[in-house]
Coordinates of C-alpha atoms in Angstrom, one line a residue:
M20 CA -88.1 129.6 5.1
L21 CA -91.2 130.9 3.3
D22 CA -93.3 127.7 3.5
K23 CA -95.7 129.4 5.9
V24 CA -96.0 132.6 3.9
K25 CA -99.1 132.9 1.7
N26 CA -98.1 136.0 -0.4
V27 CA -94.8 137.7 -1.1
I28 CA -94.7 141.3 -2.4
I29 CA -91.5 143.0 -3.5
V30 CA -91.1 146.8 -3.2
L31 CA -88.6 148.1 -5.8
S32 CA -87.3 151.4 -7.2
G33 CA -84.6 152.1 -9.7
K34 CA -83.9 155.4 -7.8
G35 CA -82.7 155.9 -4.2
G36 CA -84.3 158.5 -2.0
V37 CA -87.9 158.0 -3.3
G38 CA -89.3 156.9 0.0
K39 CA -89.4 153.2 -0.8
S40 CA -88.8 152.1 2.8
T41 CA -91.5 154.5 4.1
V42 CA -94.0 153.1 1.6
S43 CA -92.9 149.5 2.7
T44 CA -93.4 150.2 6.4
Q45 CA -96.7 152.0 6.1
L46 CA -98.0 149.3 3.7
A47 CA -97.1 146.7 6.3
L48 CA -98.8 148.6 9.0
A49 CA -101.9 149.2 6.8
M50 CA -102.1 145.5 6.1
R51 CA -101.9 144.7 9.8
H52 CA -104.6 147.3 10.4
A53 CA -106.7 145.3 7.9
G54 CA -106.4 142.2 10.0
H55 CA -103.5 140.5 8.2
K56 CA -100.4 138.9 9.7
V57 CA -97.5 140.6 8.1
G58 CA -93.7 140.2 7.8
L59 CA -91.4 143.0 6.7
L60 CA -88.0 142.0 5.3
D61 CA -85.5 144.8 4.8
I62 CA -82.6 143.7 2.5
D63 CA -81.4 147.2 1.7
L64 CA -77.9 146.4 2.9
C65 CA -76.4 149.8 2.5
G66 CA -79.3 151.8 3.8
P67 CA -81.5 149.7 6.2
S68 CA -84.1 152.2 7.3
V69 CA -86.8 149.9 8.6
P70 CA -85.6 149.6 12.2
F71 CA -85.5 153.4 12.5
L72 CA -88.9 153.9 10.9
L73 CA -90.5 151.4 13.2
G74 CA -88.7 152.5 16.3
L75 CA -87.0 149.1 16.6
E76 CA -83.3 150.2 16.7
G77 CA -81.3 148.4 19.3
S78 CA -83.4 145.2 19.1
D79 CA -81.4 142.0 19.4
I80 CA -82.0 139.1 17.0
Y81 CA -80.8 135.6 17.6
Q82 CA -80.7 132.3 15.8
C83 CA -82.5 129.1 16.7
D84 CA -82.2 125.7 15.1
E85 CA -84.6 126.7 12.3
G86 CA -82.9 130.0 11.5
W87 CA -83.0 133.7 12.3
V88 CA -85.9 134.8 14.6
P89 CA -87.5 138.1 13.4
I90 CA -88.4 140.9 15.8
Y91 CA -92.1 141.3 16.6
T92 CA -93.5 144.7 17.2
D93 CA -95.8 143.7 20.0
E94 CA -97.2 140.7 21.8
S95 CA -99.9 140.1 19.2
K96 CA -97.1 139.0 16.8
T97 CA -99.1 140.4 13.8
L98 CA -96.0 142.2 12.4
A99 CA -92.6 140.5 12.2
V100 CA -89.5 142.4 11.1
M101 CA -86.1 141.4 9.9
S102 CA -83.3 143.8 8.8
I103 CA -79.6 143.9 8.3
G104 CA -79.9 147.0 10.6
F105 CA -80.4 144.7 13.6
L106 CA -76.9 143.3 13.0
L107 CA -75.2 146.8 13.2
K108 CA -74.1 148.4 16.4
S109 CA -75.1 151.9 15.3
R110 CA -77.2 153.5 12.5
T111 CA -74.0 155.3 11.4
D112 CA -72.1 152.0 10.9
P113 CA -71.6 151.4 7.2
V114 CA -71.8 148.0 5.5
I115 CA -68.5 147.7 3.7
W116 CA -68.8 144.4 1.9
R117 CA -67.9 143.2 -1.6
G118 CA -70.5 141.6 -3.8
P119 CA -70.1 137.9 -2.8
K120 CA -70.7 138.7 0.9
K121 CA -73.7 140.9 0.1
T122 CA -75.1 138.1 -2.0
M123 CA -74.6 135.5 0.7
M124 CA -76.3 137.7 3.3
I125 CA -79.3 138.4 1.1
R126 CA -79.7 134.7 0.4
Q127 CA -79.5 133.9 4.1
F128 CA -82.2 136.6 4.9
L129 CA -84.4 135.2 2.1
T130 CA -84.1 131.5 3.0
D131 CA -83.1 131.3 6.7
V132 CA -85.5 133.5 8.6
K133 CA -88.0 131.6 10.7
W134 CA -91.3 133.3 9.7
D135 CA -94.4 132.0 11.4
E136 CA -97.7 131.9 9.4
L137 CA -98.0 135.1 7.4
D138 CA -100.6 136.4 5.1
Y139 CA -98.1 138.8 3.5
L140 CA -94.3 139.1 3.4
I141 CA -93.2 142.5 2.1
I142 CA -89.6 142.7 0.9
D143 CA -88.0 146.2 0.9
T144 CA -85.1 146.0 -1.6
P145 CA -82.1 148.2 -2.4
P146 CA -82.5 150.8 -5.2
G147 CA -81.1 150.0 -8.7
T148 CA -80.6 146.8 -10.7
S149 CA -77.4 145.5 -9.3
D150 CA -76.1 142.1 -7.9
E151 CA -78.5 142.4 -4.9
H152 CA -81.5 142.5 -7.2
I153 CA -80.3 139.5 -9.3
T154 CA -79.8 137.6 -6.0
V155 CA -83.4 138.4 -4.9
M156 CA -84.8 137.3 -8.2
E157 CA -82.9 134.1 -8.3
C158 CA -84.2 133.2 -4.8
M159 CA -87.7 134.3 -5.7
R160 CA -87.8 131.7 -8.4
E161 CA -87.8 129.0 -5.7
V162 CA -90.8 130.5 -3.9
P163 CA -94.2 131.8 -5.0
C164 CA -93.8 135.6 -5.5
N165 CA -97.0 137.6 -6.3
G166 CA -95.1 140.4 -7.9
A167 CA -93.5 143.8 -7.4
I168 CA -94.7 147.3 -6.5
I169 CA -92.6 150.1 -8.1
V170 CA -92.1 153.3 -6.1
T171 CA -91.2 156.6 -7.9
T172 CA -91.3 160.3 -7.4
P173 CA -92.7 162.6 -10.2
Q174 CA -89.4 164.2 -11.3
G175 CA -88.0 163.3 -14.6
V176 CA -84.6 162.1 -13.3
A177 CA -86.3 159.6 -11.0
L178 CA -88.7 158.4 -13.7
D179 CA -85.7 157.7 -16.0
D180 CA -84.2 155.3 -13.5
V181 CA -87.5 153.7 -12.6
R182 CA -88.0 152.9 -16.3
K183 CA -84.8 150.8 -16.1
E184 CA -86.3 149.0 -13.1
I185 CA -89.5 148.2 -15.0
T186 CA -87.4 146.9 -17.9
F187 CA -85.3 144.8 -15.4
C188 CA -88.5 143.3 -14.0
K189 CA -89.9 142.4 -17.4
K190 CA -86.6 140.8 -18.5
T191 CA -86.3 138.7 -15.3
G192 CA -90.0 137.7 -15.3
I193 CA -91.2 139.6 -12.3
R194 CA -94.9 140.4 -12.3
L195 CA -95.5 144.1 -12.0
L196 CA -98.4 144.9 -9.7
G197 CA -98.3 148.6 -10.3
I198 CA -96.6 152.0 -9.6
V199 CA -96.9 154.2 -6.5
E200 CA -96.0 157.8 -7.1
N201 CA -94.5 159.2 -3.8
M202 CA -93.7 162.8 -2.7
S203 CA -96.1 164.2 -5.2
G204 CA -97.1 167.6 -3.8
F205 CA -96.7 169.1 -0.3
V206 CA -99.6 169.0 2.2
C207 CA -99.7 172.0 4.5
P208 CA -100.0 170.8 8.1
N209 CA -102.2 173.8 8.9
C210 CA -104.7 174.0 6.1
T211 CA -104.1 170.6 4.5
N212 CA -104.0 172.1 1.0
C213 CA -101.6 170.3 -1.4
T214 CA -99.1 172.3 -3.5
N215 CA -97.1 170.7 -6.3
I216 CA -93.6 171.9 -5.3
F217 CA -92.1 169.4 -7.8
S218 CA -93.7 168.2 -11.0
S219 CA -96.8 166.0 -10.8
N220 CA -98.4 163.0 -12.5
G221 CA -95.1 161.5 -13.6
G222 CA -96.1 158.1 -12.0
V223 CA -99.4 158.2 -13.8
E224 CA -97.8 158.8 -17.2
L225 CA -95.2 156.1 -16.6
A226 CA -97.8 153.6 -15.6
N227 CA -99.8 154.4 -18.8
H228 CA -96.6 154.1 -20.9
A229 CA -95.6 150.8 -19.3
Q230 CA -99.2 149.5 -19.4
I231 CA -99.3 148.6 -15.7
P232 CA -101.7 149.9 -13.0
H233 CA -101.2 153.2 -11.2
L234 CA -101.8 152.3 -7.5
G235 CA -102.0 155.8 -6.1
T236 CA -100.2 159.1 -5.5
L237 CA -98.8 159.9 -2.1
P238 CA -98.0 163.5 -1.1
I239 CA -95.3 164.8 1.2
D240 CA -97.2 165.2 4.5
P241 CA -95.3 166.3 7.6
R242 CA -97.9 164.7 9.8
V243 CA -96.9 161.3 8.4
G244 CA -93.2 162.1 9.0
V245 CA -94.0 162.5 12.7
L246 CA -95.0 158.9 12.8
A247 CA -91.5 157.7 12.0
G248 CA -89.9 155.9 14.9
S249 CA -93.1 154.2 15.9
T250 CA -95.4 151.4 14.8
A251 CA -98.4 153.8 14.4
S252 CA -100.3 153.4 11.2
V253 CA -101.4 156.3 9.1
L254 CA -104.8 154.5 9.0
D255 CA -105.1 154.9 12.8
E256 CA -103.5 158.3 13.3
L257 CA -104.6 160.1 10.1
P258 CA -107.6 158.2 8.8
D259 CA -108.9 161.0 6.6
S260 CA -105.5 161.9 5.0
T261 CA -104.7 161.4 1.4
T262 CA -102.0 159.0 2.4
A263 CA -104.4 156.8 4.4
Q264 CA -106.9 156.8 1.5
V265 CA -104.1 155.6 -0.9
L266 CA -102.8 152.9 1.4
R267 CA -106.3 151.7 2.1
G268 CA -106.9 151.3 -1.7
L269 CA -103.5 149.7 -2.1
V270 CA -104.3 147.0 0.5
Q271 CA -107.7 146.4 -1.2
H272 CA -106.0 146.1 -4.6
L273 CA -103.4 143.6 -3.3
D274 CA -106.1 141.5 -1.5
A275 CA -108.0 141.4 -4.8
V276 CA -105.0 140.5 -6.9
T277 CA -103.8 137.7 -4.5
A278 CA -107.3 136.3 -4.1
A279 CA -107.8 136.2 -7.9
G280 CA -104.8 134.0 -8.6
G281 CA -101.8 134.4 -6.3
P282 CA -98.5 134.6 -8.0

């Protein structure tokens, strides 16, 4: 039930392990920091990381007459979270389902969650271009979706898979809001100098090639990793970090895009 949701943003990547869930959670926290009411929907069925990243593992969800009730991170109810991870007994429990059951669960999460009024709903999706993505896109045709943010890392093997994701979005009519390059360089926790331990600027080059905006470059910062398992925003804890600067700019960009014309 998305009738009370003003804006829907999908976070995608053609490659697993690029930090898509971390970007999704920190983006949600940054939007809350900016004064928005935010929902975060984790439909990565095989690797639901959001409950762990926000310190919400073990939370119980229940159903009411209007559908699934999301988990709120605090009494202000400014950040609501729903994930398949809440239905598993343990983080180590695998989801061993065939395609039709996965499709059914994704449809249920997209249509049967009782979201209150939200400024943004961020949807963290599985990597790749499989059945799960097709289901998401089919459901998104029935609701106003503002577009997708693509997450990549700078290495060539990741960029090759992300190019497929961009092609998938264009063929299915998903608006591409831009690319975020993650894990680009390592920030020393002592001196804060950034060293490119992998390649760099791959996301910039891909954005130029695909003619879509480059939304920022996020480094590997151990100080950000320490925040995993809590609802602490980088903007509060590390306001002068590169990660905070990029997230602040990303929120401003999304606010401008949605204000200019919505989906």
